[in-house]
mmCIF file of C-alpha atoms in Angstrom:
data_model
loop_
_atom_site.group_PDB
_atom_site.id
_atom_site.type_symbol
_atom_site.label_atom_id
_atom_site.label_comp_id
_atom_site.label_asym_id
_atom_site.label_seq_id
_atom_site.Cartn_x
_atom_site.Cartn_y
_atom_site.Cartn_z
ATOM 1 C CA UNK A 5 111.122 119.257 125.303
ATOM 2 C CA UNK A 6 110.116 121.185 122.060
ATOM 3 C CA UNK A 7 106.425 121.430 121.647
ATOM 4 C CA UNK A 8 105.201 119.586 118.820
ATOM 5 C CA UNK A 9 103.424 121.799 115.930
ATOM 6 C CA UNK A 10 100.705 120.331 114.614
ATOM 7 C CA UNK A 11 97.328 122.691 112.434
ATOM 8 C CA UNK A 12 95.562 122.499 116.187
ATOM 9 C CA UNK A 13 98.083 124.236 117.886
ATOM 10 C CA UNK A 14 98.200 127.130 114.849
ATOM 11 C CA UNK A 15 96.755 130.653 115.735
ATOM 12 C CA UNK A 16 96.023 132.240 112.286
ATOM 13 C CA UNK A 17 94.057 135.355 111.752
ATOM 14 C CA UNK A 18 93.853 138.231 109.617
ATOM 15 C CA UNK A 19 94.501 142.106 111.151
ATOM 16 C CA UNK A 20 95.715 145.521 109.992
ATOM 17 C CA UNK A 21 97.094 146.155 113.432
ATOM 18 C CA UNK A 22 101.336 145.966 112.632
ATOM 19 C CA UNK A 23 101.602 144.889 116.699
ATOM 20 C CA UNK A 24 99.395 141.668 116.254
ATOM 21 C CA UNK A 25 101.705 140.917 112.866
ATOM 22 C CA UNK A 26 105.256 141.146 115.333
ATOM 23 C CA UNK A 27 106.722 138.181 115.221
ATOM 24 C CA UNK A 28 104.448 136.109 113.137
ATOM 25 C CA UNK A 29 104.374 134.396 109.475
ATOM 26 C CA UNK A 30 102.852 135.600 106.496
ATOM 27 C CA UNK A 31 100.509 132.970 105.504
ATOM 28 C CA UNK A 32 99.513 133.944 102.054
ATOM 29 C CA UNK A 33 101.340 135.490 99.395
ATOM 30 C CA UNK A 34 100.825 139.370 99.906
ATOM 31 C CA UNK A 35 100.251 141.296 96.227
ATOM 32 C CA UNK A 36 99.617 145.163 95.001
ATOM 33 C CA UNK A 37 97.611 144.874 92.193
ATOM 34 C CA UNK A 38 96.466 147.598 89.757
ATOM 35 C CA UNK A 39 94.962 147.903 86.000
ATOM 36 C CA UNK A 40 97.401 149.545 83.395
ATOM 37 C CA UNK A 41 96.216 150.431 79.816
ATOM 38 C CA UNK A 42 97.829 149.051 76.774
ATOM 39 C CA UNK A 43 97.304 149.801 73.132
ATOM 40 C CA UNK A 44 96.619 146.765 70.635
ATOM 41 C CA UNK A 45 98.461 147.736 67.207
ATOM 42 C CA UNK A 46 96.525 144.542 65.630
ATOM 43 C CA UNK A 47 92.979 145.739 66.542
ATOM 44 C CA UNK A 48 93.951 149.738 67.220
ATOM 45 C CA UNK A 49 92.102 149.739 70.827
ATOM 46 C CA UNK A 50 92.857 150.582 74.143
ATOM 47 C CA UNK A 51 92.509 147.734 76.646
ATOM 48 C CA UNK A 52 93.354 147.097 80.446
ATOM 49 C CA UNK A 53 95.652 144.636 81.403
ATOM 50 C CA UNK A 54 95.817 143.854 85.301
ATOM 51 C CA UNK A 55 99.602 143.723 86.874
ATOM 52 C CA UNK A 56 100.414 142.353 89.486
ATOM 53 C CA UNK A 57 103.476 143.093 92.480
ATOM 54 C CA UNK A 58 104.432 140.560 94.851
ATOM 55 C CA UNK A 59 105.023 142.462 98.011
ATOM 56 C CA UNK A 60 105.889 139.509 100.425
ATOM 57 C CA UNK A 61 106.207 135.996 100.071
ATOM 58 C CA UNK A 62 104.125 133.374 101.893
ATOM 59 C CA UNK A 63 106.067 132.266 104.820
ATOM 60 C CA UNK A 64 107.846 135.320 105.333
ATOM 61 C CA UNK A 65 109.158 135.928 108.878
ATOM 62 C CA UNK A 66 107.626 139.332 110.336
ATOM 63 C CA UNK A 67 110.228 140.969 112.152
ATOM 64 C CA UNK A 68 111.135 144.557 113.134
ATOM 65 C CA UNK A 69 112.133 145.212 109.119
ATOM 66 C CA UNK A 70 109.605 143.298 106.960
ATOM 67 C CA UNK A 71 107.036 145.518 109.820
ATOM 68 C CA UNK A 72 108.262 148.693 108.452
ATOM 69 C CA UNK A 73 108.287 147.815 104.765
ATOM 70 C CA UNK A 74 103.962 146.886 105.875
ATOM 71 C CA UNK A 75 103.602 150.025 107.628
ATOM 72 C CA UNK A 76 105.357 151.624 104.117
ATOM 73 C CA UNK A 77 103.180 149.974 101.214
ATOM 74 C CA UNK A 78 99.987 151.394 103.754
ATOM 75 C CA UNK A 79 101.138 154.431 103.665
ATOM 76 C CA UNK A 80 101.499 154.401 99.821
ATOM 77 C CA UNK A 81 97.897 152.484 99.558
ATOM 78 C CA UNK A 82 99.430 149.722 97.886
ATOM 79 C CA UNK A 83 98.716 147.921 101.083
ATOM 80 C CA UNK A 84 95.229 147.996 101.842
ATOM 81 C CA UNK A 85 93.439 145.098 103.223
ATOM 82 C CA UNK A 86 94.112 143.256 106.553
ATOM 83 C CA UNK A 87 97.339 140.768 106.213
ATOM 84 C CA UNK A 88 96.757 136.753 107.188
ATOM 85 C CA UNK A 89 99.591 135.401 109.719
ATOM 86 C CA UNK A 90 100.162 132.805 111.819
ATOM 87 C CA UNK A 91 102.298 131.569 114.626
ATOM 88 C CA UNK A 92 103.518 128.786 112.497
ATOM 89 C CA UNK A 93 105.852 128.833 109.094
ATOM 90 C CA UNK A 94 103.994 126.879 106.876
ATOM 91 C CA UNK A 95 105.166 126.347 102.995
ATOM 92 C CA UNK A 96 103.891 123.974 101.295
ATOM 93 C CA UNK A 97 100.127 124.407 100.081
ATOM 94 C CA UNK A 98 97.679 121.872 98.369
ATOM 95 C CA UNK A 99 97.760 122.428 94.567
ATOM 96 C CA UNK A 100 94.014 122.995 92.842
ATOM 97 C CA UNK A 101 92.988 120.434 90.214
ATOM 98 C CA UNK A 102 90.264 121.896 88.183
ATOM 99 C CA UNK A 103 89.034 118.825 86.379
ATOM 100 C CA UNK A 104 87.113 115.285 87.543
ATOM 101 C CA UNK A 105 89.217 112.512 87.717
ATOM 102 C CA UNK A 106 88.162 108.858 88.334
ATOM 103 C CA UNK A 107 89.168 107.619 92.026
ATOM 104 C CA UNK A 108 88.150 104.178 93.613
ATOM 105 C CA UNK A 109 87.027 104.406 96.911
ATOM 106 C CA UNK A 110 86.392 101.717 99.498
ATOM 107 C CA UNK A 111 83.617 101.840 102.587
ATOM 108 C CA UNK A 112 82.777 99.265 105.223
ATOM 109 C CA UNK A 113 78.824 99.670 105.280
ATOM 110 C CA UNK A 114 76.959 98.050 108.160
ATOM 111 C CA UNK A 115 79.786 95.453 108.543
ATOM 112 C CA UNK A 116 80.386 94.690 104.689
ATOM 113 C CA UNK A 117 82.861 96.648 102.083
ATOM 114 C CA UNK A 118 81.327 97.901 99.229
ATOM 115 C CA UNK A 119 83.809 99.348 96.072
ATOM 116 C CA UNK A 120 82.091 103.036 94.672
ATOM 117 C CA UNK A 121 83.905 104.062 91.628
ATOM 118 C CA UNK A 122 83.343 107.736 90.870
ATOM 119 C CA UNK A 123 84.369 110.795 89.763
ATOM 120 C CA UNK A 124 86.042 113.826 91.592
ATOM 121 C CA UNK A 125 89.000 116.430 92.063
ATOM 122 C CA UNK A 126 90.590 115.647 94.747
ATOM 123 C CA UNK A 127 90.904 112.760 97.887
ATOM 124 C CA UNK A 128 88.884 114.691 99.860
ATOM 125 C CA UNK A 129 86.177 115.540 97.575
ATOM 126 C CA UNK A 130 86.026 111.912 96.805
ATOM 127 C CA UNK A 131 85.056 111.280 100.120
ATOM 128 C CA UNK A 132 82.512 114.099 100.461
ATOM 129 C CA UNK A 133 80.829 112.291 97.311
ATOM 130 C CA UNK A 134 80.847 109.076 98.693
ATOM 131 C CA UNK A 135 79.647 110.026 101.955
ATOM 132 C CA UNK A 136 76.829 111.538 100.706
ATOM 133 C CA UNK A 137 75.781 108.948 97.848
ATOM 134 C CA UNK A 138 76.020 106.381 101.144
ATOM 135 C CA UNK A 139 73.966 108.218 103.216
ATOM 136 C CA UNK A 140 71.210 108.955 100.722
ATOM 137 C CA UNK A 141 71.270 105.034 99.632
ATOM 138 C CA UNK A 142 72.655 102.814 102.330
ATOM 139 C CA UNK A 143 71.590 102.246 106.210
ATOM 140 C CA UNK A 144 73.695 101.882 109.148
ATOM 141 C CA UNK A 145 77.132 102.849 110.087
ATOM 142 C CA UNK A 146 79.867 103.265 107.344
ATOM 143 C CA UNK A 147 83.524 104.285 107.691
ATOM 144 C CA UNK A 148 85.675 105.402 104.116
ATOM 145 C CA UNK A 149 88.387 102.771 104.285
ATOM 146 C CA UNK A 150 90.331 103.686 101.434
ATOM 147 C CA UNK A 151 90.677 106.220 98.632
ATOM 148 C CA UNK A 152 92.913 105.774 95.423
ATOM 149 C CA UNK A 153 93.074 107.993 92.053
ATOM 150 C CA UNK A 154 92.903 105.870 89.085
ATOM 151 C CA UNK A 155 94.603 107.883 86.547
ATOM 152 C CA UNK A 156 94.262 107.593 82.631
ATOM 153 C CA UNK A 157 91.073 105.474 82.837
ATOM 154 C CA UNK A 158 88.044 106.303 81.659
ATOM 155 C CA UNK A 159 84.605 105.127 83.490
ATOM 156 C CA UNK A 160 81.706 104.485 81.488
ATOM 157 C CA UNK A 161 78.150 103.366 81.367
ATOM 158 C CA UNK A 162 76.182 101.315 79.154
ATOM 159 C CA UNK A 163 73.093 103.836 77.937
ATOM 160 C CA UNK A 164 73.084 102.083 74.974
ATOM 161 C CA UNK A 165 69.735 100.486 73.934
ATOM 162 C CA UNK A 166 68.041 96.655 73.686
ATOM 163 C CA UNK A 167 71.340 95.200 75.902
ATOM 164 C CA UNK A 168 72.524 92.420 74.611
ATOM 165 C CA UNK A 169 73.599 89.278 75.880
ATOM 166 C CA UNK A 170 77.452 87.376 75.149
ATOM 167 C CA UNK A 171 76.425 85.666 72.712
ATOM 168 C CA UNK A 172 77.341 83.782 69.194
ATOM 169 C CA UNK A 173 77.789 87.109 67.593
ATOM 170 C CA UNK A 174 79.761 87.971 71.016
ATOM 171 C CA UNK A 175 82.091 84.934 70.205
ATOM 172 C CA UNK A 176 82.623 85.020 66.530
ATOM 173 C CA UNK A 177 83.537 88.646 67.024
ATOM 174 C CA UNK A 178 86.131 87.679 69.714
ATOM 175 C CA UNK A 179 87.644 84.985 67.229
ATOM 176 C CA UNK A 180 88.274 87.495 64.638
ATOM 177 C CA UNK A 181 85.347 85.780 62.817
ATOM 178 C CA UNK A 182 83.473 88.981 61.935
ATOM 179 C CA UNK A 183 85.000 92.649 61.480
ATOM 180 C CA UNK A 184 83.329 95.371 64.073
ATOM 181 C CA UNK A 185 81.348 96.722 61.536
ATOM 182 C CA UNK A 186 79.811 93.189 60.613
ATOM 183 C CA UNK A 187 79.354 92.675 64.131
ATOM 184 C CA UNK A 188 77.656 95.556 65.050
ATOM 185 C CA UNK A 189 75.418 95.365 62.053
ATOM 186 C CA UNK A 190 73.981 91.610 63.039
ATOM 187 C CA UNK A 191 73.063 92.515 66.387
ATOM 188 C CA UNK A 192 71.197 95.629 65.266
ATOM 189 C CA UNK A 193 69.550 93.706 62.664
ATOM 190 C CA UNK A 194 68.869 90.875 65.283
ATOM 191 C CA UNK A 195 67.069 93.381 67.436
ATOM 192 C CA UNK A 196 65.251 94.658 64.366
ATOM 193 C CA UNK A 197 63.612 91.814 63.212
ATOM 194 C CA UNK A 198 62.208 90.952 66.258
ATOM 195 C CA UNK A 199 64.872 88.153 67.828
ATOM 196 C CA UNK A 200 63.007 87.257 70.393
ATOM 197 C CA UNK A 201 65.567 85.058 71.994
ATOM 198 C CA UNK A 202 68.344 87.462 71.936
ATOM 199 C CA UNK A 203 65.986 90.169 73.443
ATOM 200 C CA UNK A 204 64.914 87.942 75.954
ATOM 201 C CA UNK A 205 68.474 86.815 76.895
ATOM 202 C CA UNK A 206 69.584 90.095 77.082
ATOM 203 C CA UNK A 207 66.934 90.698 80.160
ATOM 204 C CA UNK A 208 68.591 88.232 82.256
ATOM 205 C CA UNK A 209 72.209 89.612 81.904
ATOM 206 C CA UNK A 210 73.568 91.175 84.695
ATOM 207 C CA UNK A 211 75.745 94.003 84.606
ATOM 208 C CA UNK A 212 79.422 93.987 85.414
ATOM 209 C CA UNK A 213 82.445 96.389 85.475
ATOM 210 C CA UNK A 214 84.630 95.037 82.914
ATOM 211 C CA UNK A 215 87.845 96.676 82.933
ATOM 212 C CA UNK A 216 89.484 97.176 79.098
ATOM 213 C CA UNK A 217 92.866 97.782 77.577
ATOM 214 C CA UNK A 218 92.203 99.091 74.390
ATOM 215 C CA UNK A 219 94.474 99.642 71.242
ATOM 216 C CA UNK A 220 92.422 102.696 69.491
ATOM 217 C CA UNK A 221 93.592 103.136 65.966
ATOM 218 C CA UNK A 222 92.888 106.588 64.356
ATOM 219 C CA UNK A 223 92.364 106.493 60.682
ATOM 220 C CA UNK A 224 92.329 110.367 59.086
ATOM 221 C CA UNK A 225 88.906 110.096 56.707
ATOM 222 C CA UNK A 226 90.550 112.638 54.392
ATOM 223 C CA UNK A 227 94.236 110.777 54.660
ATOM 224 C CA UNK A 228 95.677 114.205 55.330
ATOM 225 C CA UNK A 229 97.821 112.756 58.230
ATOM 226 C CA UNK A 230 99.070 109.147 58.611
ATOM 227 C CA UNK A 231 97.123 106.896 60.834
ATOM 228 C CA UNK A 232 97.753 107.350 64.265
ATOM 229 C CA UNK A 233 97.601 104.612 67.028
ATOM 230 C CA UNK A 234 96.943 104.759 71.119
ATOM 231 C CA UNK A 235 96.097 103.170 73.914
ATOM 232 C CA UNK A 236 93.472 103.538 76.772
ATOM 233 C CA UNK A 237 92.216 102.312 79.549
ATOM 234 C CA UNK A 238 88.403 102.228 80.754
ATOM 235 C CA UNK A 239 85.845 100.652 82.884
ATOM 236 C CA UNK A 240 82.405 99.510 81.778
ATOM 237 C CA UNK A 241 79.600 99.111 83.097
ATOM 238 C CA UNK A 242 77.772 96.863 80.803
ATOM 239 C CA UNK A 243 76.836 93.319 80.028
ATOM 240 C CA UNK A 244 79.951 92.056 78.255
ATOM 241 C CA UNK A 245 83.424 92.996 76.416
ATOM 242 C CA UNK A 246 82.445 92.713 73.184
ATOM 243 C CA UNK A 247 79.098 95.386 74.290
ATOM 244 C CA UNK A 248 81.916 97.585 76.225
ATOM 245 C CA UNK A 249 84.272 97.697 73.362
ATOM 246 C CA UNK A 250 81.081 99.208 71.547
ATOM 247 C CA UNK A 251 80.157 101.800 74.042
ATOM 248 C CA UNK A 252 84.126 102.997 74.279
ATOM 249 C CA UNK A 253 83.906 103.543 70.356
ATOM 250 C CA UNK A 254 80.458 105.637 70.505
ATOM 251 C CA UNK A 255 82.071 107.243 73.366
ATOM 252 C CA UNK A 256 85.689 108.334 71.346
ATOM 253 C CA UNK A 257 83.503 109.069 69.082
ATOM 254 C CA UNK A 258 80.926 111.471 70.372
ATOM 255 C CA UNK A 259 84.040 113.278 71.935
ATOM 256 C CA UNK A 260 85.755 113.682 68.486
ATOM 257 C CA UNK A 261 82.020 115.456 67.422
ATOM 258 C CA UNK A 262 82.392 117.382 70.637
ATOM 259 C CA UNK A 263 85.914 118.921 69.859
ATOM 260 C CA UNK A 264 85.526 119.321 66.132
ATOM 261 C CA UNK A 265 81.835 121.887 67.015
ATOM 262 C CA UNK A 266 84.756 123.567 69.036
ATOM 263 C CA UNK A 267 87.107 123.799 66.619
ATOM 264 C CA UNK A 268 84.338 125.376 63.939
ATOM 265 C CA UNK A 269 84.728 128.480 66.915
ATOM 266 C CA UNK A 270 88.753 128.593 65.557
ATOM 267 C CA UNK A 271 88.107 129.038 61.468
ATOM 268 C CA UNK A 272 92.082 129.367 61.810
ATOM 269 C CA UNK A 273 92.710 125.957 63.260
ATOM 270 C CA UNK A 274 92.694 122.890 61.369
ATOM 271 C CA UNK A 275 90.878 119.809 62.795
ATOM 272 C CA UNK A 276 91.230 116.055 61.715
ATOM 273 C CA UNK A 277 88.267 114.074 61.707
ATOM 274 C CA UNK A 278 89.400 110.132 62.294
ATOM 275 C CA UNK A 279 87.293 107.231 61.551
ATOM 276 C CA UNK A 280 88.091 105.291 65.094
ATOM 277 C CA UNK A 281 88.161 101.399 66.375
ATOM 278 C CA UNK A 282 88.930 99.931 69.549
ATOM 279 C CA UNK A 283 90.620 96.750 69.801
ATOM 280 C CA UNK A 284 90.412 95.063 73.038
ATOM 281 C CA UNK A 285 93.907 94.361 73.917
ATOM 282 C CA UNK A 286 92.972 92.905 77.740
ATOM 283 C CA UNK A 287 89.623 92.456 79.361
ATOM 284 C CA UNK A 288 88.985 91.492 82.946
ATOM 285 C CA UNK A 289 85.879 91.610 85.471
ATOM 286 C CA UNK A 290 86.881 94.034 88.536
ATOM 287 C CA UNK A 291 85.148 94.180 91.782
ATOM 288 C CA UNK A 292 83.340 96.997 92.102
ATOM 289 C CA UNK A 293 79.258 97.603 93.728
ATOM 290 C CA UNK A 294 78.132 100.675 92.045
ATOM 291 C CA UNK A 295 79.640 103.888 89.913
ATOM 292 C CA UNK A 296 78.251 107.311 91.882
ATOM 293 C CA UNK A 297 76.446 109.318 88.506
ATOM 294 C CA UNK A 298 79.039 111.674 87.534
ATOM 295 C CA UNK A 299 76.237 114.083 87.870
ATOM 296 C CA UNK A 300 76.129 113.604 91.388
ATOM 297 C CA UNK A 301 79.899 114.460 90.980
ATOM 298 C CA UNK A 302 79.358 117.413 88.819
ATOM 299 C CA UNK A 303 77.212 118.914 91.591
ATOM 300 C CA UNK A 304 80.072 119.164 94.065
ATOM 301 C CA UNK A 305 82.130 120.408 91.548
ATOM 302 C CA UNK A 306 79.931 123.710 90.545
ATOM 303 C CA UNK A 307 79.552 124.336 94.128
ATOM 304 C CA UNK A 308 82.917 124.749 94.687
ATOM 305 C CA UNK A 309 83.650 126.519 91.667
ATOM 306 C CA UNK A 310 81.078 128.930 92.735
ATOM 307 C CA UNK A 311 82.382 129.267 95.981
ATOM 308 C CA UNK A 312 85.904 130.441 94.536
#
């Protein structure tokens, strides 16, 4: 019977010695790299530009050939550090992701599940997260049940100021009774002159995750393009619909003010500022018991950056 491969059986290591390499698999991609100068009409200067030779592919079979075309590319020095092989032909390789993207994960926590919605790159690094934001806040045993991406959606948090509760403004808003603007301008005046009762509502309010479909309509403040429409999904963490809908328009906002200070870096490059809305298409409550701080997230992240 054929032994069965598996990553415990695999003998990997990395040698210069060509009679350890007989016989076994390349495991990375093996490349001769060297800098080359090249002259820049537009600016007149020399600079160096790095190329790059693929000497042998990952995978490839080390026999009695592929050793002598080794021993040749050491002889020539475009061979110089130890080569990475295995006893086993593996292919396929985990693709890097180099941005945070929102994933759901699921843990039974001294005998109950609890939902953590967070941020991270990868399955695994969602777990790592979780793990640790469990162990720093929980007690007793926990076990990751499951882990799921939950692409195009956006998770945010209500840091808004003086919460406020669902209330008339809340509904006549929902009817279509008052425009955003109208709405948004009665509950700050509310607050301002001292409404006691809708402050003190507000306190007893407790937050949910309120998942939102959103139509976003982009209207150009200079009309140099037509209006533009899209859609997008996000979680809230907040006291209500109406108050999400809110914090997803201060958030497309403050990332239109984020790329337009980018853009003033590209004097060449035209950017459109948009007035925005958000127009709650669907709203629904979602189970969830707590959203890790993306900062927590961010921490993992820099590590491993730093560690590539």
């Amino acid at each position: 019977m054929k032994k069965t491969e598996t990553r415990l059986s695999e003998i990997r290591f990395k040698t210069s010695d060509l009679k350890r390499m007989l016989n076994k698999y390349i495991v990375r991609t093996v490349t001769h790299k060297w800098q080359e100068e090249y002259f820049d009409t537009q600016t007149g200067e020399n600079t160096e530009i790095t190329r790059t030779e693929i000497l042998f592919d990952k995978g490839t079979f080390i026999d009695e050939k592929v050793l002598s075309s080794i021993q040749f590319y050491k002889d020539t020095g475009k061979l110089t550090d130890p080569v990475e092989v295995s006893n086993q032909k593996r292919l396929a390789y985990t693709e890097p992701r180099h941005s945070l993207y929102p994933y759901k994960v699921v843990a039974g926590i001294a005998g109950k599940r609890k939902t953590f919605l967070l941020y991270a790159v990868s399955v695994s690094n969602a777990i790592a997260i979780c793990s640790d934001f469990i162990e720093l806040n929980f007690e007793g045993y926990f076990n990751i049940v499951s882990v799921s991406a939950m692409e195009y959606c956006t998770i945010l948090v209500d840091n808004l100021k003086n919460p406020v509760k669902k209330s008339d403004l809340d509904i006549a808003y929902l009817k279509n009774e008052m425009s955003l603007e109208e709405f948004a301008e009665a509950t700050v005046n509310a607050i301002e002159n001292g409404n006691t009762d809708l402050e003190e509502e507000s306190t007893k309010e407790t937050r949910r995750f309120y998942q939102i479909s959103a139509r976003i309509l982009l209207k150009d403040i200079n009309q140099v393009e037509a209006d533009e429409e899209e859609k997008g999904l996000f979680i809230v963490h907040t006291y209500s619909a109406v108050r999400a809908n809110m914090i997803i328009e201060k958030y497309l906002h403050d990332e239109q003010q984020l790329r337009y200070e980018e853009s003033k870096k590209h004097p060449d490059r035209t950017f459109v500022m948009h007035d925005i809305y958000s127009l709650i298409e669907e709203s629904k409550i979602i189970a969830a018991s707590s959203f890790i701080p993306k900062e927590f997230s961010l921490a993992y992240y820099e590590a491993a950056d730093s560690d590539s």
